[in-house]
PDB file of C-alpha atoms in Angstrom:
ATOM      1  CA  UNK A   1      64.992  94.579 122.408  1.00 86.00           C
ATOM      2  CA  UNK A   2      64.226  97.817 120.340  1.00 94.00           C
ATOM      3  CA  UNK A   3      60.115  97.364 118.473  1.00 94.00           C
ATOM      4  CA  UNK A   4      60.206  99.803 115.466  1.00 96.00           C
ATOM      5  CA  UNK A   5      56.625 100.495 114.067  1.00 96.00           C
ATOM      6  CA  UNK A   6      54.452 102.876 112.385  1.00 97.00           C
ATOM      7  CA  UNK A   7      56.045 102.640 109.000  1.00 97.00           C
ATOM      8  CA  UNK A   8      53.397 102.487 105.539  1.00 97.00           C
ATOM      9  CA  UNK A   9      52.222 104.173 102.161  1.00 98.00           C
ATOM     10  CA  UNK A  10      51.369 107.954 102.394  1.00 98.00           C
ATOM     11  CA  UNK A  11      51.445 110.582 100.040  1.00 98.00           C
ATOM     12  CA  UNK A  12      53.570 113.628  99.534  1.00 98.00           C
ATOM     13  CA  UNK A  13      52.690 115.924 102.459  1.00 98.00           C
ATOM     14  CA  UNK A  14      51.128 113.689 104.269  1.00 98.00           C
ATOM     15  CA  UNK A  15      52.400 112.388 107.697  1.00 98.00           C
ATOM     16  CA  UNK A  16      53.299 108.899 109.760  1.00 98.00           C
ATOM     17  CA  UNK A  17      54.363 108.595 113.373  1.00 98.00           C
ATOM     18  CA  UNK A  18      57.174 105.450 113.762  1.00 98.00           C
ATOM     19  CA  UNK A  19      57.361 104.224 117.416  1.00 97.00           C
ATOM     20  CA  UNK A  20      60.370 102.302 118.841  1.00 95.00           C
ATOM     21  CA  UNK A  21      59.763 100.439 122.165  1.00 92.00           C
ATOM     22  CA  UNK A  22      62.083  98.435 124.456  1.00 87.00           C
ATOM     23  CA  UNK A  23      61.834  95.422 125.965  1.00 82.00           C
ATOM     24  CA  UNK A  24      64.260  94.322 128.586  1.00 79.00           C
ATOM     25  CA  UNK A  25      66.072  97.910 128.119  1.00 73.00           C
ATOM     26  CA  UNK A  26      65.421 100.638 130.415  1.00 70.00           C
ATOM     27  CA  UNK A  27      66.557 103.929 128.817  1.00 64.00           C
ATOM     28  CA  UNK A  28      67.803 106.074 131.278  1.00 72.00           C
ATOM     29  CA  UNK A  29      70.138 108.304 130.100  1.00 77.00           C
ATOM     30  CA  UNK A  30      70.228 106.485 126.513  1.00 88.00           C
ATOM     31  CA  UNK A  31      70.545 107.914 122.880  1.00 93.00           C
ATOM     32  CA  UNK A  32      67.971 106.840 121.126  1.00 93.00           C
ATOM     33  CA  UNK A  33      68.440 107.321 117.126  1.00 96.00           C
ATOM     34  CA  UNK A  34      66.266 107.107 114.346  1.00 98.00           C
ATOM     35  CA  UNK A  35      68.210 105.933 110.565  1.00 98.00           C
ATOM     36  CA  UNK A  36      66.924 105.325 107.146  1.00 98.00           C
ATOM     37  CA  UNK A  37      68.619 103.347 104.448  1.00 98.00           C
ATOM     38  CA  UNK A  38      66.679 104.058 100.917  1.00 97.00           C
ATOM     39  CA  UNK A  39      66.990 101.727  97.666  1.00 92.00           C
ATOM     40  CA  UNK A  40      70.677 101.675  96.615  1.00 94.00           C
ATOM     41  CA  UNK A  41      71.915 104.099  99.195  1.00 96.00           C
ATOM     42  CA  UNK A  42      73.756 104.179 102.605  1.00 96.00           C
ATOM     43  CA  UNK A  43      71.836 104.125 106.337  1.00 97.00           C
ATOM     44  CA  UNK A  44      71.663 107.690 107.168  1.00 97.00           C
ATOM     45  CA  UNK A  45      71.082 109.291 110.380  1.00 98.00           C
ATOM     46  CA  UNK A  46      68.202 111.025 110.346  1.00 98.00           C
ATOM     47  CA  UNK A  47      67.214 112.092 114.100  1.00 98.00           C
ATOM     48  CA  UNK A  48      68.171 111.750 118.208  1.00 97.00           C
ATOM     49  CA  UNK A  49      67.619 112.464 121.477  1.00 94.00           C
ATOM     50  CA  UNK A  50      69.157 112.218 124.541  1.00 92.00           C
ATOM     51  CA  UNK A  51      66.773 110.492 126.883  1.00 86.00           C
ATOM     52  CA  UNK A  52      67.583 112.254 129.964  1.00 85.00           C
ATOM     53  CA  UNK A  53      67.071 116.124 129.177  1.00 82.00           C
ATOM     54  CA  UNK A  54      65.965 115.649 125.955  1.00 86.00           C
ATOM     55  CA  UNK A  55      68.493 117.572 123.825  1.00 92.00           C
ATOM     56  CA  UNK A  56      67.238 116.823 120.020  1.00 96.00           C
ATOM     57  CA  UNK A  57      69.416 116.680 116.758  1.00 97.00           C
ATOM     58  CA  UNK A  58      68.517 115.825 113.324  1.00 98.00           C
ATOM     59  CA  UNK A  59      69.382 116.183 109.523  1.00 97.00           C
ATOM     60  CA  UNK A  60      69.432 119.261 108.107  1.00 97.00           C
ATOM     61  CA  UNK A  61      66.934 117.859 105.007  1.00 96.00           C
ATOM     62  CA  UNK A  62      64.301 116.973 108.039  1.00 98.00           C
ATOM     63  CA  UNK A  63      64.590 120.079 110.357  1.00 97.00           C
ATOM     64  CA  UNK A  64      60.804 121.469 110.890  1.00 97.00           C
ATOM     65  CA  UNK A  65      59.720 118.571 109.234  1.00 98.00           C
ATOM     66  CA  UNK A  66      60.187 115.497 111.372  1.00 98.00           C
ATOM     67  CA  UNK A  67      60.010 115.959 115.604  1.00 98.00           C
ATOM     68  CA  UNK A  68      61.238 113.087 117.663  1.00 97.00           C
ATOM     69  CA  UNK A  69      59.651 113.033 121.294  1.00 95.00           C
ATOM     70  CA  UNK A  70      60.293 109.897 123.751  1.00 91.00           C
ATOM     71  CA  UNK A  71      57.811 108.449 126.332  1.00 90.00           C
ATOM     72  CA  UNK A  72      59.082 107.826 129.834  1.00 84.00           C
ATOM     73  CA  UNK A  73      56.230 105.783 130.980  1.00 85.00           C
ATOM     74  CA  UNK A  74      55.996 103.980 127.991  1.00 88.00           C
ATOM     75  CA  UNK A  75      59.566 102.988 127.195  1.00 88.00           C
ATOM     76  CA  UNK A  76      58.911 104.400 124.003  1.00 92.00           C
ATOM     77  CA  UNK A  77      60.745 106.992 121.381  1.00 93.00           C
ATOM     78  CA  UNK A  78      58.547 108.211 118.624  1.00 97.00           C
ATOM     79  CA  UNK A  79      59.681 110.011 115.231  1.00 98.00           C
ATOM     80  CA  UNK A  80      56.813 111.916 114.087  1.00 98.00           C
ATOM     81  CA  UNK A  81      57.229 112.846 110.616  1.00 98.00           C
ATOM     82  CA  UNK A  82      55.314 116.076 108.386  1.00 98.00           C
ATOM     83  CA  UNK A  83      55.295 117.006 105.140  1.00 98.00           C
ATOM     84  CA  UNK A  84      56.661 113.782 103.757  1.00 98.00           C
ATOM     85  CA  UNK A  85      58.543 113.730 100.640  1.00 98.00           C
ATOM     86  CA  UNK A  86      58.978 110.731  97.745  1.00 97.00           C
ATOM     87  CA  UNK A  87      62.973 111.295  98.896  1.00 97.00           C
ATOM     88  CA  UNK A  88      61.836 110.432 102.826  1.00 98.00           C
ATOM     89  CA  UNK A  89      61.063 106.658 101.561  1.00 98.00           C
ATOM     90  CA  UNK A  90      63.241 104.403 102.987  1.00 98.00           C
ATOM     91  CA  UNK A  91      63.272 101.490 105.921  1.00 98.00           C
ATOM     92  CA  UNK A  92      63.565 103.174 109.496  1.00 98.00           C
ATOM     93  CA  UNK A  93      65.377 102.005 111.977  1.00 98.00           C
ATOM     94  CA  UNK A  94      65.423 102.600 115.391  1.00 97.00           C
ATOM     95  CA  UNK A  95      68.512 102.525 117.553  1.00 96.00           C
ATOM     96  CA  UNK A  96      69.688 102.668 120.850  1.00 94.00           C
ATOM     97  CA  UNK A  97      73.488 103.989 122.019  1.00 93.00           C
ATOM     98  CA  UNK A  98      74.874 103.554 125.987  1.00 90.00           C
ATOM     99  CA  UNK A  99      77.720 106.425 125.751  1.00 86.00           C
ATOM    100  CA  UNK A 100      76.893 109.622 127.156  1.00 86.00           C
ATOM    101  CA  UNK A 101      78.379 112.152 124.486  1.00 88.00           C
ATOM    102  CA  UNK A 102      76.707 114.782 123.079  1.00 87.00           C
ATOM    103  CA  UNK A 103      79.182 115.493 120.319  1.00 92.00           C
ATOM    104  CA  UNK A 104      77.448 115.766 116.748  1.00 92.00           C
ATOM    105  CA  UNK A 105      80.273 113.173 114.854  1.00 94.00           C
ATOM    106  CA  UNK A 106      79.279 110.743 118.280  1.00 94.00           C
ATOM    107  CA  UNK A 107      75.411 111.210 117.349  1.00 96.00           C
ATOM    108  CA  UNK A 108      75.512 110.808 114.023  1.00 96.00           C
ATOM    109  CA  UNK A 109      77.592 107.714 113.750  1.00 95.00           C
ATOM    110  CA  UNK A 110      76.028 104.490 113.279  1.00 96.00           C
ATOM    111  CA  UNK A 111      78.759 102.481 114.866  1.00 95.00           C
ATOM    112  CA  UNK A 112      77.863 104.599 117.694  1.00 95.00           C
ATOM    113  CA  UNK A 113      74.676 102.879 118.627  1.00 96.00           C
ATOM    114  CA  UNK A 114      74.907  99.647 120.754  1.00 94.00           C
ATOM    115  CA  UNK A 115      71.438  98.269 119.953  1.00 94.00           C
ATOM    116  CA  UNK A 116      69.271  98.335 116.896  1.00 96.00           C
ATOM    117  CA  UNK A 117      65.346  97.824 115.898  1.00 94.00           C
ATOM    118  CA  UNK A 118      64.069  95.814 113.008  1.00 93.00           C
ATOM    119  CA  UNK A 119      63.269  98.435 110.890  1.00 94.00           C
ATOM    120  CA  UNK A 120      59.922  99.700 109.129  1.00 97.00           C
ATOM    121  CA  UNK A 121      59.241 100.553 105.471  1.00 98.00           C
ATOM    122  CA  UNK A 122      57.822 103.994 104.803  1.00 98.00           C
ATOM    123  CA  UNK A 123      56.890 105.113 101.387  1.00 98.00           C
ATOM    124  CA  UNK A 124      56.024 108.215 100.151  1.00 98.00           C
ATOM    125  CA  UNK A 125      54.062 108.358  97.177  1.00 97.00           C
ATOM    126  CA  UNK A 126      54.245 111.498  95.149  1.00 93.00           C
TER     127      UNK A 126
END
């Protein structure tokens, strides 16, 4: 039900947008999430928004770096991501969560999110 795309090679600095569509979901007031899980390591979160107003979060190491955005028309939450670093490689994920908090512990908890993408590679070449 979630599409994740965009992912691919780039080198430090450079840039890559992912996109995450749905298919037999209609967002509404939805979280939509983006993760990474690198080599070795734990899925992090790594951005959200809440569909309906738009209220934004992300990890600190991302801030002014990576700008998530959503497409109402399109059914379609982007992650567009600057100034990429060899430490930003990882597999994406998109995600999607039905509860309505807005509490920081509630965003940033994977368990939190009811539906997930397939995920897409990005690596940053330095």
């Amino acid at each position: 039900q979630l599409q994740a795309s965009g992912g691919g090679l780039v080198q430090a600095g450079g840039s890559l947008r992912l996109s995450c569509a749905a298919s037999r979901l209609t967002f509404n007031n939805y979280l939509m999430g983006w993760f990474r899980q690198a080599p070795g390591k734990e899925r992090e979160f790594v951005a959200a928004i809440r569909w309906s107003g738009g209220r934004e979060y992300y990890l600190n190491s991302v801030k002014g770096r990576f700008t998530i955005s959503r497409d109402n028309a399109r059914n379609t939450a982007y992650l567009q991501m600057n100034s990429l670093k060899p430490e930003d490689t990882a597999v994406y994920y998109c995600a999607a969560a039905l509860g309505t908090s807005d509490s920081l512990r509630y965003v940033y908890t994977e368990r939190t999110y009811d539906y997930w993408g397939q995920g897409t590679l990005v690596t940053v070449s330095s």
